[in-house]
Amino acid sequence: MTGTGSGIGPGAESGTSVGGGDATAAVIVIGAGPVGQTAALLLARWGLPVLVLDRSPARAATGSRSICQQRDVLDIWSAVGAGRIAEEGLAWTTARTYYRDRELFSWTFGGQGPLPPCVNISQSRTERILDDAIAAQPLIEVRWDHEVTGLTQDAEGVTVRCGERVLRAPYVLACAGAKAQPVRRALGVTFDGETFDDQFLICDIRADLPGWEHERRFYFDPEWNPGRQVLIHPCPGSTFRIDWQVPPDYTPTEADISRKIRQIIGERDYDLLWRTTYRFHSRIASRMRAGRVLLAGDCAHLVAPFGARGLNSGVPDAENAAWKLAFVAHGWSPEELLETYHIERHAAALENLEVTGATMRFLAPRTEGERARRRAALESGVPEEIDSGRFAEPYWYVDSPLTTPDPRRPFGGRPPKGASPAPAPGVVLPDVPLPGGGRLREFCRAGILVLLGDMCDSRLFAQVLGKVTTAPLAVREFAALDRSGDLAETLGVERGEVWIVRPDAHVAAILSQAKPERVGAAVSRVLRLAKDGV
């Protein structure tokens, strides 16, 4: 590393005590759900004391809720000491799609890597694992029964009121969920969008269903739910999550729920573990940054769950926010870096709204034209025309002000369903196993990572970059990570190339035959020390 920390930033002296000591909170995180938990762990990993506030009196450990966790989110959780989520989750392999009583098609995840493409695990279990990681982190304090009733900010920090209690910190990260209207209102942030009429009934059951343990099943218009959909996901411990699309006026009864479950599993024994009903929303905050306050997760955007783009976009929100708050608080970047959080993650939220909006128009058509197109697609059985949800994927920051474009590696747009874009500036660095053990991405989250191809002098680059920034920065050679050359070949690294990787594992620049000064300019761009192209 070429740099070290420099304190917790301006305004820290007015912070709130953390852990009962004299330390002060650099950031108050509002909300102790998975997004807030992840944010707190990431901020503490950067050496920042964090205070987490939640309005609930205690953790509610029930219900599957958000169950499907994507590989890149598992990678983030592994980096903060919550690798058990990937280990305990059920890695399903096959997705089957049915129309009435006929199977239309199936697909399996491609691109197997060091981590599974996704795992299913209940949100309540995910939260408990994250709680264990938080308990082992002395820089984090969690306070339950703290509902935020007021929020104001000035040039030095943010004042947070919880009834009669007044707390203060230089920055706030709001992860307070969909019902965070008081927080958004205090910031002057709108939350425009729509709510879909149909409800969804969700049940968690425990049952023995041979052959279903590693399959996700999606039914369009089955005879036992005519005109609507049913989705079945396997979960650990012989449990299954079933989602029924039901009419707007549906009221669940024990008898009807039992009947619905029996229509799927027959006369097998089962235990009903949890049930709920809810409506889907499609909404986005007008701003994801308001001064010293950043909004993340459901507090900033709501999408339909088909494609698992809720929590799988909220956790990347947390990571994007955390490294930028840390770099500003430590004095490694100007406060202008925080505005790129809004630029990047608002664009990601809009992408998710576009994708999930198209899915909901297919699942719940509102016009005769949409219904006719849906019927024709299902009758034809052509997979490309049937939308049951495009699975979550990392957003690509190709248009970010932090990214240095490379005309040799143009971004080809949204990749085909199930595929990953080729490595390019703005795209998340592919995760590959290394010959000596471990994964490439494990080198990515300690600061700026500069990867050198053949013919590059690592000592010279480190010397020049040490004059550019005091932020944590590592210079490594591809050949040192894998002397066989397979890593460079897998990534398509050309002779003399330099790859610059951000603290959130996204590639910021790929420079051909780059001199150290040009690499320094690209690093400065990532840190917002320079705004112009490289």
Coordinates of C-alpha atoms in Angstrom, one line a residue:
M1 CA 0.0 0.0 0.0
T2 CA 1.2 3.5 -0.8
G3 CA -1.0 5.4 1.6
T4 CA -2.4 5.3 5.2
G5 CA -5.4 6.7 7.0
S6 CA -5.7 10.3 8.1
G7 CA -8.5 10.3 10.7
I8 CA -12.2 10.2 10.2
G9 CA -12.7 13.5 8.5
P10 CA -14.1 16.9 9.2
G11 CA -16.8 17.3 11.8
A12 CA -15.9 14.1 13.6
E13 CA -15.5 15.8 16.9
S14 CA -19.3 16.4 17.0
G15 CA -20.1 12.7 16.4
T16 CA -21.9 10.3 18.6
S17 CA -20.0 7.9 20.9
V18 CA -19.7 4.4 19.6
G19 CA -19.2 1.3 21.7
G20 CA -19.3 3.2 25.0
G21 CA -15.8 4.7 24.4
D22 CA -14.5 8.1 23.4
A23 CA -14.6 7.3 19.7
T24 CA -17.1 9.2 17.6
A25 CA -19.3 7.9 14.7
A26 CA -18.1 9.0 11.3
V27 CA -21.3 7.7 9.8
I28 CA -24.8 7.1 11.2
V29 CA -26.5 4.3 9.3
I30 CA -30.3 4.4 9.5
G31 CA -31.8 0.9 9.2
A32 CA -30.4 -2.5 10.4
G33 CA -31.7 -4.6 7.5
P34 CA -29.2 -6.4 5.2
V35 CA -28.3 -3.2 3.3
G36 CA -27.7 -1.2 6.5
Q37 CA -25.8 -4.2 8.0
T38 CA -23.6 -4.5 5.0
A39 CA -22.9 -0.7 4.9
A40 CA -21.9 -0.7 8.5
L41 CA -19.5 -3.6 8.0
L42 CA -18.0 -2.1 4.9
L43 CA -17.5 1.3 6.6
A44 CA -15.9 -0.3 9.7
R45 CA -13.6 -2.2 7.3
W46 CA -12.4 1.2 6.2
G47 CA -11.7 2.1 9.8
L48 CA -14.7 4.3 10.3
P49 CA -16.8 4.1 13.6
V50 CA -20.4 3.5 12.7
L51 CA -23.7 3.9 14.6
V52 CA -26.6 1.9 13.3
L53 CA -30.2 3.0 14.2
D54 CA -33.3 0.9 13.7
R55 CA -36.9 1.7 14.7
S56 CA -37.7 -1.9 15.6
P57 CA -37.4 -3.0 19.2
A58 CA -35.4 -6.0 18.2
R59 CA -34.5 -8.3 15.2
A60 CA -37.6 -10.0 13.7
A61 CA -36.2 -13.4 12.7
T62 CA -39.1 -14.8 10.6
G63 CA -39.9 -15.3 7.0
S64 CA -37.9 -15.9 3.9
R65 CA -38.4 -12.5 2.4
S66 CA -35.5 -11.7 0.1
I67 CA -34.0 -15.2 -0.6
C68 CA -32.0 -15.2 -3.8
Q69 CA -28.5 -13.8 -3.5
Q70 CA -26.4 -13.2 -6.5
R71 CA -22.7 -14.2 -6.8
D72 CA -21.3 -10.6 -6.7
V73 CA -23.3 -9.9 -3.6
L74 CA -21.9 -13.1 -2.0
D75 CA -18.5 -11.7 -2.9
I76 CA -19.2 -8.5 -1.0
W77 CA -20.4 -10.4 2.1
S78 CA -17.4 -12.6 2.0
A79 CA -15.2 -9.5 2.1
V80 CA -16.8 -8.4 5.4
G81 CA -16.6 -11.7 7.2
A82 CA -20.0 -13.1 6.2
G83 CA -18.9 -15.9 3.9
R84 CA -21.2 -18.3 5.7
I85 CA -24.1 -16.9 3.6
A86 CA -22.6 -18.5 0.5
E87 CA -21.7 -21.6 2.4
E88 CA -25.1 -22.2 4.0
G89 CA -27.2 -21.0 1.0
L90 CA -28.7 -23.5 -1.4
A91 CA -27.1 -23.2 -4.9
W92 CA -29.9 -24.2 -7.2
T93 CA -28.9 -25.1 -10.7
T94 CA -31.9 -25.4 -13.0
A95 CA -34.8 -23.0 -13.8
R96 CA -37.9 -24.6 -15.4
T97 CA -40.7 -22.6 -17.0
Y98 CA -44.2 -24.0 -17.6
Y99 CA -47.3 -22.8 -19.4
R100 CA -50.4 -24.5 -18.0
D101 CA -49.5 -28.2 -17.9
R102 CA -46.6 -28.1 -20.4
E103 CA -42.9 -27.4 -19.7
L104 CA -41.7 -24.7 -22.2
F105 CA -38.0 -24.7 -21.5
S106 CA -35.3 -24.9 -18.9
W107 CA -31.9 -23.3 -18.4
T108 CA -28.9 -23.6 -16.1
F109 CA -26.5 -21.1 -14.8
G110 CA -23.4 -20.7 -16.9
G111 CA -20.0 -19.4 -16.1
Q112 CA -19.3 -21.3 -12.9
G113 CA -16.7 -19.6 -10.8
P114 CA -15.2 -19.7 -7.3
L115 CA -18.5 -18.7 -5.8
P116 CA -21.9 -20.1 -6.9
P117 CA -23.9 -18.0 -9.4
C118 CA -26.5 -17.6 -6.7
V119 CA -27.8 -19.2 -3.5
N120 CA -31.2 -19.3 -1.9
I121 CA -31.2 -18.5 1.8
S122 CA -33.8 -16.8 4.0
Q123 CA -33.3 -13.1 4.7
S124 CA -33.7 -13.9 8.4
R125 CA -30.7 -16.2 8.3
T126 CA -28.7 -13.7 6.2
E127 CA -29.4 -11.1 8.9
R128 CA -28.3 -13.3 11.7
I129 CA -25.0 -14.1 9.9
L130 CA -24.4 -10.4 9.3
D131 CA -25.3 -9.7 13.0
D132 CA -22.6 -12.1 14.0
A133 CA -20.1 -10.3 11.9
I134 CA -21.2 -7.0 13.4
A135 CA -20.8 -8.3 16.9
A136 CA -17.2 -9.1 16.2
Q137 CA -16.5 -5.5 14.9
P138 CA -15.8 -3.0 17.7
L139 CA -16.3 0.0 15.4
I140 CA -20.0 -0.7 15.1
E141 CA -22.7 0.0 17.6
V142 CA -26.4 -1.0 16.9
R143 CA -29.2 0.8 18.7
W144 CA -32.7 -0.7 18.4
D145 CA -35.9 1.2 19.2
H146 CA -34.5 4.4 17.6
E147 CA -37.0 5.6 15.1
V148 CA -35.7 8.7 13.2
T149 CA -38.2 11.5 13.6
G150 CA -36.1 14.4 12.3
L151 CA -33.0 15.0 10.2
T152 CA -31.2 18.3 9.5
Q153 CA -27.8 19.0 8.2
D154 CA -25.3 21.9 7.9
A155 CA -21.8 22.4 6.6
E156 CA -20.2 20.3 9.4
G157 CA -22.5 17.3 9.7
V158 CA -26.0 15.9 10.1
T159 CA -28.3 16.0 13.2
V160 CA -30.5 13.0 13.6
R161 CA -33.5 13.1 16.0
C162 CA -35.1 10.0 17.5
G163 CA -37.9 11.4 19.6
E164 CA -36.1 13.3 22.4
R165 CA -32.7 11.8 21.6
V166 CA -30.4 13.9 19.4
L167 CA -27.5 12.3 17.6
R168 CA -24.9 13.8 15.3
A169 CA -22.3 12.6 12.8
P170 CA -20.5 14.0 9.7
Y171 CA -22.5 11.7 7.3
V172 CA -25.6 9.6 7.3
L173 CA -26.4 6.6 5.1
A174 CA -30.2 6.0 5.0
C175 CA -31.0 2.3 4.5
A176 CA -34.4 2.5 6.2
G177 CA -36.4 0.6 3.7
A178 CA -39.5 1.3 1.7
K179 CA -41.3 3.0 4.6
A180 CA -38.6 5.7 5.1
Q181 CA -40.9 8.5 3.9
P182 CA -40.0 10.7 6.9
V183 CA -36.4 10.5 6.0
R184 CA -37.0 11.2 2.3
R185 CA -39.4 14.1 3.2
A186 CA -36.8 15.7 5.5
L187 CA -34.3 15.7 2.6
G188 CA -36.8 17.0 0.0
V189 CA -36.5 13.7 -1.9
T190 CA -39.6 12.4 -3.9
F191 CA -40.3 8.7 -4.4
D192 CA -42.3 8.6 -7.6
G193 CA -43.5 5.5 -9.3
E194 CA -46.4 3.1 -9.3
T195 CA -48.0 0.2 -7.4
F196 CA -49.3 -2.9 -9.2
D197 CA -52.9 -3.9 -8.4
D198 CA -52.4 -7.7 -8.0
Q199 CA -51.3 -9.1 -4.7
F200 CA -48.8 -11.9 -4.2
L201 CA -49.3 -14.6 -1.5
I202 CA -46.0 -16.0 -0.2
C203 CA -45.7 -19.2 1.9
D204 CA -42.6 -20.9 3.3
I205 CA -43.2 -24.6 3.7
R206 CA -41.1 -27.6 4.8
A207 CA -41.7 -30.7 2.7
D208 CA -40.0 -33.6 1.0
L209 CA -40.2 -32.9 -2.8
P210 CA -37.8 -35.3 -4.5
G211 CA -36.2 -33.8 -7.7
W212 CA -37.2 -30.3 -6.7
E213 CA -34.4 -29.6 -4.3
H214 CA -32.2 -27.7 -6.8
E215 CA -34.8 -26.4 -9.3
R216 CA -36.6 -23.1 -9.5
R217 CA -40.1 -23.6 -11.1
F218 CA -42.1 -20.9 -12.7
Y219 CA -45.7 -21.6 -13.8
F220 CA -47.7 -19.4 -16.2
D221 CA -51.4 -19.8 -16.0
P222 CA -51.5 -23.2 -14.3
E223 CA -55.0 -24.8 -13.9
W224 CA -54.7 -24.3 -10.1
N225 CA -54.0 -20.5 -10.5
P226 CA -55.7 -19.7 -13.9
G227 CA -54.7 -16.5 -15.6
R228 CA -51.9 -15.8 -13.1
Q229 CA -48.5 -17.1 -12.1
V230 CA -46.8 -19.3 -9.4
L231 CA -43.1 -19.3 -8.6
I232 CA -41.5 -22.0 -6.5
H233 CA -37.9 -21.7 -5.1
P234 CA -36.0 -24.4 -3.1
C235 CA -34.3 -23.2 0.1
P236 CA -32.0 -24.9 2.6
G237 CA -33.3 -27.6 5.0
S238 CA -36.0 -29.1 2.7
T239 CA -37.9 -25.8 2.7
F240 CA -39.6 -24.2 -0.3
R241 CA -40.8 -20.7 -1.0
I242 CA -44.0 -20.5 -3.0
D243 CA -45.3 -17.2 -4.6
W244 CA -48.9 -17.1 -6.0
Q245 CA -50.1 -14.1 -7.9
V246 CA -53.6 -13.4 -6.5
P247 CA -56.4 -10.9 -7.2
P248 CA -56.3 -7.4 -5.7
D249 CA -59.2 -8.3 -3.3
Y250 CA -57.8 -11.7 -2.2
T251 CA -58.0 -12.4 1.6
P252 CA -56.0 -15.5 2.7
T253 CA -57.7 -18.1 4.9
E254 CA -56.1 -21.2 6.3
A255 CA -58.4 -23.4 4.3
D256 CA -57.5 -21.7 1.0
I257 CA -53.8 -21.7 1.7
S258 CA -53.9 -25.4 2.4
R259 CA -55.8 -26.0 -0.8
K260 CA -53.3 -24.0 -2.8
I261 CA -50.4 -25.9 -1.3
R262 CA -52.0 -29.3 -1.9
Q263 CA -52.6 -28.4 -5.6
I264 CA -48.8 -28.2 -5.9
I265 CA -47.4 -30.9 -3.7
G266 CA -50.3 -33.4 -3.5
E267 CA -50.9 -35.3 -0.3
R268 CA -47.4 -35.1 1.0
D269 CA -46.9 -34.0 4.6
Y270 CA -45.8 -30.4 5.0
D271 CA -45.3 -27.7 7.6
L272 CA -46.4 -24.1 6.9
L273 CA -43.6 -22.0 8.4
W274 CA -44.6 -18.4 7.4
R275 CA -46.9 -16.6 5.1
T276 CA -47.6 -13.0 4.0
T277 CA -49.2 -11.0 1.2
Y278 CA -47.9 -7.9 -0.5
R279 CA -48.1 -5.8 -3.6
F280 CA -45.2 -4.9 -5.9
H281 CA -44.0 -1.4 -6.3
S282 CA -41.9 0.3 -8.9
R283 CA -40.5 3.5 -7.4
I284 CA -37.2 5.6 -7.4
A285 CA -36.0 8.4 -5.3
S286 CA -35.4 11.7 -7.2
R287 CA -32.0 11.9 -5.5
M288 CA -29.8 9.3 -3.9
R289 CA -27.5 11.9 -2.4
A290 CA -28.8 15.0 -0.6
G291 CA -25.8 16.8 0.8
R292 CA -24.2 14.7 3.6
V293 CA -26.9 12.1 3.4
L294 CA -26.9 9.1 1.0
L295 CA -29.9 6.9 0.3
A296 CA -29.5 3.1 -0.4
G297 CA -31.6 0.0 -0.9
D298 CA -35.4 0.1 -0.7
C299 CA -35.1 3.6 0.8
A300 CA -34.0 4.7 -2.7
H301 CA -35.7 2.3 -5.1
L302 CA -38.3 -0.4 -5.2
V303 CA -38.6 -3.0 -7.9
A304 CA -40.7 -6.1 -8.4
P305 CA -38.8 -9.2 -7.1
F306 CA -38.8 -11.2 -10.3
G307 CA -35.1 -11.4 -11.2
A308 CA -34.1 -10.8 -7.6
R309 CA -33.0 -7.2 -8.2
G310 CA -34.0 -5.8 -4.8
L311 CA -31.4 -6.8 -2.2
N312 CA -29.0 -7.6 -5.0
S313 CA -29.0 -3.9 -5.9
G314 CA -29.2 -2.6 -2.4
V315 CA -25.9 -4.3 -1.3
P316 CA -24.0 -2.8 -4.2
D317 CA -25.5 0.6 -3.2
A318 CA -24.0 0.0 0.2
E319 CA -20.6 -0.9 -1.2
N320 CA -20.5 2.1 -3.6
A321 CA -21.5 4.5 -0.8
A322 CA -19.1 3.0 1.8
W323 CA -15.9 3.3 -0.1
K324 CA -16.7 6.8 -1.2
L325 CA -17.7 8.0 2.3
A326 CA -14.5 6.5 3.6
F327 CA -12.3 8.1 1.0
V328 CA -13.9 11.5 1.7
A329 CA -13.8 11.1 5.5
H330 CA -10.2 10.1 5.4
G331 CA -9.3 13.0 3.2
W332 CA -8.2 10.9 0.2
S333 CA -10.9 12.4 -2.0
P334 CA -12.8 15.7 -2.1
E335 CA -16.5 15.7 -1.1
E336 CA -17.4 15.9 -4.8
L337 CA -16.8 12.1 -5.0
L338 CA -20.1 11.6 -3.1
E339 CA -22.0 13.0 -6.0
T340 CA -20.8 10.1 -8.2
Y341 CA -22.7 7.8 -5.8
H342 CA -25.9 9.4 -7.0
I343 CA -24.8 9.4 -10.6
E344 CA -23.8 5.7 -10.6
R345 CA -26.4 4.1 -8.4
H346 CA -29.3 6.2 -9.7
A347 CA -28.4 4.9 -13.2
A348 CA -28.3 1.4 -11.8
A349 CA -31.7 1.8 -10.2
L350 CA -33.2 3.1 -13.5
E351 CA -31.8 0.1 -15.3
N352 CA -33.5 -2.2 -12.7
L353 CA -36.8 -0.4 -13.1
E354 CA -36.6 -0.8 -16.8
V355 CA -35.9 -4.5 -16.6
T356 CA -38.4 -5.3 -13.9
G357 CA -41.1 -3.0 -15.5
A358 CA -40.9 -5.1 -18.7
T359 CA -41.3 -8.3 -16.6
M360 CA -44.3 -7.0 -14.8
R361 CA -46.0 -5.9 -18.0
F362 CA -45.6 -9.5 -19.2
L363 CA -46.7 -11.0 -15.9
A364 CA -49.6 -8.6 -15.3
P365 CA -50.6 -7.1 -18.7
R366 CA -52.9 -4.1 -18.4
T367 CA -54.0 -3.6 -22.0
E368 CA -55.6 -6.0 -24.5
G369 CA -52.5 -5.5 -26.7
E370 CA -50.2 -6.6 -23.8
R371 CA -52.4 -9.6 -23.1
A372 CA -52.4 -10.6 -26.7
R373 CA -48.6 -10.5 -27.0
R374 CA -48.3 -12.5 -23.8
R375 CA -50.7 -15.2 -25.0
A376 CA -48.9 -15.4 -28.3
A377 CA -45.5 -15.7 -26.7
L378 CA -46.6 -18.4 -24.3
E379 CA -48.3 -20.4 -27.0
S380 CA -45.2 -20.2 -29.2
G381 CA -42.9 -21.3 -26.3
V382 CA -40.0 -19.3 -27.7
P383 CA -37.7 -18.6 -24.6
E384 CA -36.6 -15.1 -25.9
E385 CA -40.2 -13.9 -26.0
I386 CA -41.2 -15.1 -22.5
D387 CA -40.3 -12.8 -19.6
S388 CA -40.3 -14.4 -16.1
G389 CA -37.5 -12.1 -14.9
R390 CA -34.0 -11.3 -16.0
F391 CA -31.7 -12.4 -13.1
A392 CA -29.8 -9.7 -11.1
E393 CA -26.4 -8.7 -12.5
P394 CA -23.8 -6.0 -11.5
Y395 CA -24.4 -2.6 -13.1
W396 CA -21.8 -1.4 -15.5
Y397 CA -20.4 2.1 -14.9
V398 CA -19.3 2.7 -18.5
D399 CA -20.7 6.3 -18.5
S400 CA -19.4 7.2 -15.0
P401 CA -17.2 10.2 -14.6
L402 CA -14.8 7.9 -12.7
T403 CA -14.3 5.7 -15.7
T404 CA -11.7 6.2 -18.4
P405 CA -13.1 4.9 -21.7
D406 CA -11.1 2.6 -23.9
P407 CA -12.1 2.7 -27.6
R408 CA -10.4 -0.7 -28.1
R409 CA -12.9 -2.2 -25.7
P410 CA -16.3 -0.7 -26.3
F411 CA -19.2 -1.7 -24.2
G412 CA -21.7 -3.8 -26.2
G413 CA -24.7 -2.9 -24.2
R414 CA -26.9 -5.1 -22.0
P415 CA -25.6 -8.6 -22.5
P416 CA -27.8 -11.6 -23.3
K417 CA -29.8 -13.1 -20.5
G418 CA -27.5 -15.1 -18.2
A419 CA -24.3 -13.8 -19.8
S420 CA -21.7 -11.4 -18.5
P421 CA -20.2 -8.5 -20.5
A422 CA -16.7 -8.8 -21.6
P423 CA -14.1 -7.1 -19.4
A424 CA -14.0 -3.4 -20.1
P425 CA -13.8 -0.1 -18.3
G426 CA -16.9 0.2 -16.0
V427 CA -17.5 -3.5 -15.9
V428 CA -17.0 -5.5 -12.7
L429 CA -13.7 -7.4 -12.7
P430 CA -14.4 -11.1 -13.5
D431 CA -13.7 -13.3 -10.5
V432 CA -11.4 -16.3 -11.2
P433 CA -9.6 -18.7 -9.0
L434 CA -5.8 -18.3 -8.6
P435 CA -3.3 -21.1 -8.9
G436 CA -2.0 -20.5 -5.4
G437 CA -5.4 -20.5 -3.9
G438 CA -8.0 -17.8 -3.4
R439 CA -9.8 -15.6 -5.9
L440 CA -8.8 -12.6 -7.9
R441 CA -11.5 -10.4 -6.4
E442 CA -10.0 -10.9 -2.9
F443 CA -7.3 -8.5 -3.9
C444 CA -9.8 -5.8 -4.9
R445 CA -11.3 -4.3 -1.8
A446 CA -8.4 -2.8 0.1
G447 CA -8.1 0.3 -2.0
I448 CA -7.2 1.1 -5.6
L449 CA -5.7 -1.9 -7.4
V450 CA -3.3 -1.4 -10.3
L451 CA -2.6 -4.6 -12.3
L452 CA 0.3 -4.6 -14.7
G453 CA 0.8 -6.6 -17.8
D454 CA 4.1 -7.7 -19.3
M455 CA 6.8 -5.1 -19.9
C456 CA 5.6 -2.8 -17.0
D457 CA 8.0 -1.9 -14.1
S458 CA 6.0 -2.3 -10.9
R459 CA 8.5 -0.3 -8.8
L460 CA 8.4 2.7 -11.1
F461 CA 4.6 2.7 -11.2
A462 CA 4.4 2.4 -7.4
Q463 CA 6.8 5.3 -7.0
V464 CA 4.9 7.6 -9.3
L465 CA 1.4 6.6 -7.9
G466 CA 2.7 7.2 -4.4
K467 CA 3.1 10.9 -5.4
V468 CA -0.5 11.0 -6.8
T469 CA -2.4 9.9 -3.7
T470 CA -2.1 8.9 -0.1
A471 CA -5.2 6.6 -0.5
P472 CA -4.6 2.8 -0.1
L473 CA -3.2 1.6 -3.4
A474 CA -1.5 -1.6 -4.4
V475 CA 0.5 -2.3 -7.6
R476 CA 0.6 -5.9 -8.7
E477 CA 1.7 -7.8 -11.8
F478 CA -0.7 -10.2 -13.5
A479 CA 2.3 -12.6 -13.9
A480 CA 2.9 -12.5 -10.1
L481 CA -0.7 -13.6 -9.4
D482 CA -0.5 -16.4 -12.0
R483 CA 2.9 -17.2 -13.5
S484 CA 1.3 -19.7 -15.9
G485 CA -0.2 -16.8 -17.9
D486 CA -3.7 -18.3 -17.7
L487 CA -5.1 -15.4 -15.8
A488 CA -4.0 -12.8 -18.3
E489 CA -5.3 -15.0 -21.1
T490 CA -8.7 -15.5 -19.4
L491 CA -9.1 -11.7 -19.0
G492 CA -7.7 -10.9 -22.4
V493 CA -4.9 -8.8 -21.1
E494 CA -2.7 -7.5 -23.9
R495 CA 1.1 -6.9 -23.6
G496 CA 2.0 -3.7 -21.8
E497 CA -1.6 -3.1 -20.5
V498 CA -2.4 -1.6 -17.2
W499 CA -5.8 -2.3 -15.5
I500 CA -7.0 0.0 -12.7
V501 CA -9.6 -1.5 -10.4
R502 CA -11.8 0.5 -8.0
P503 CA -12.4 -0.5 -4.3
D504 CA -15.7 -2.0 -5.4
A505 CA -14.0 -4.3 -7.9
H506 CA -15.2 -2.4 -11.0
V507 CA -12.6 -1.8 -13.7
A508 CA -12.0 2.0 -13.9
A509 CA -9.5 1.9 -16.8
I510 CA -7.6 -0.3 -19.1
L511 CA -4.7 1.5 -20.6
S512 CA -2.6 0.3 -23.5
Q513 CA 1.2 0.9 -23.4
A514 CA 0.6 3.3 -20.5
K515 CA 3.3 5.4 -19.0
P516 CA 3.1 5.9 -15.2
E517 CA 1.9 9.5 -15.5
R518 CA -1.1 8.4 -17.6
V519 CA -1.9 5.8 -15.1
G520 CA -1.6 8.4 -12.4
A521 CA -4.1 10.6 -14.2
A522 CA -6.6 7.7 -14.4
V523 CA -6.2 7.0 -10.7
S524 CA -6.8 10.7 -10.0
R525 CA -10.0 10.5 -12.1
V526 CA -11.3 7.7 -9.9
L527 CA -10.6 9.7 -6.8
R528 CA -12.1 12.9 -8.3
L529 CA -8.7 14.6 -8.0
A530 CA -9.0 15.2 -11.8
K531 CA -12.1 15.6 -13.9
D532 CA -10.8 15.6 -17.4
G533 CA -10.3 12.6 -19.7
V534 CA -7.0 10.6 -19.7

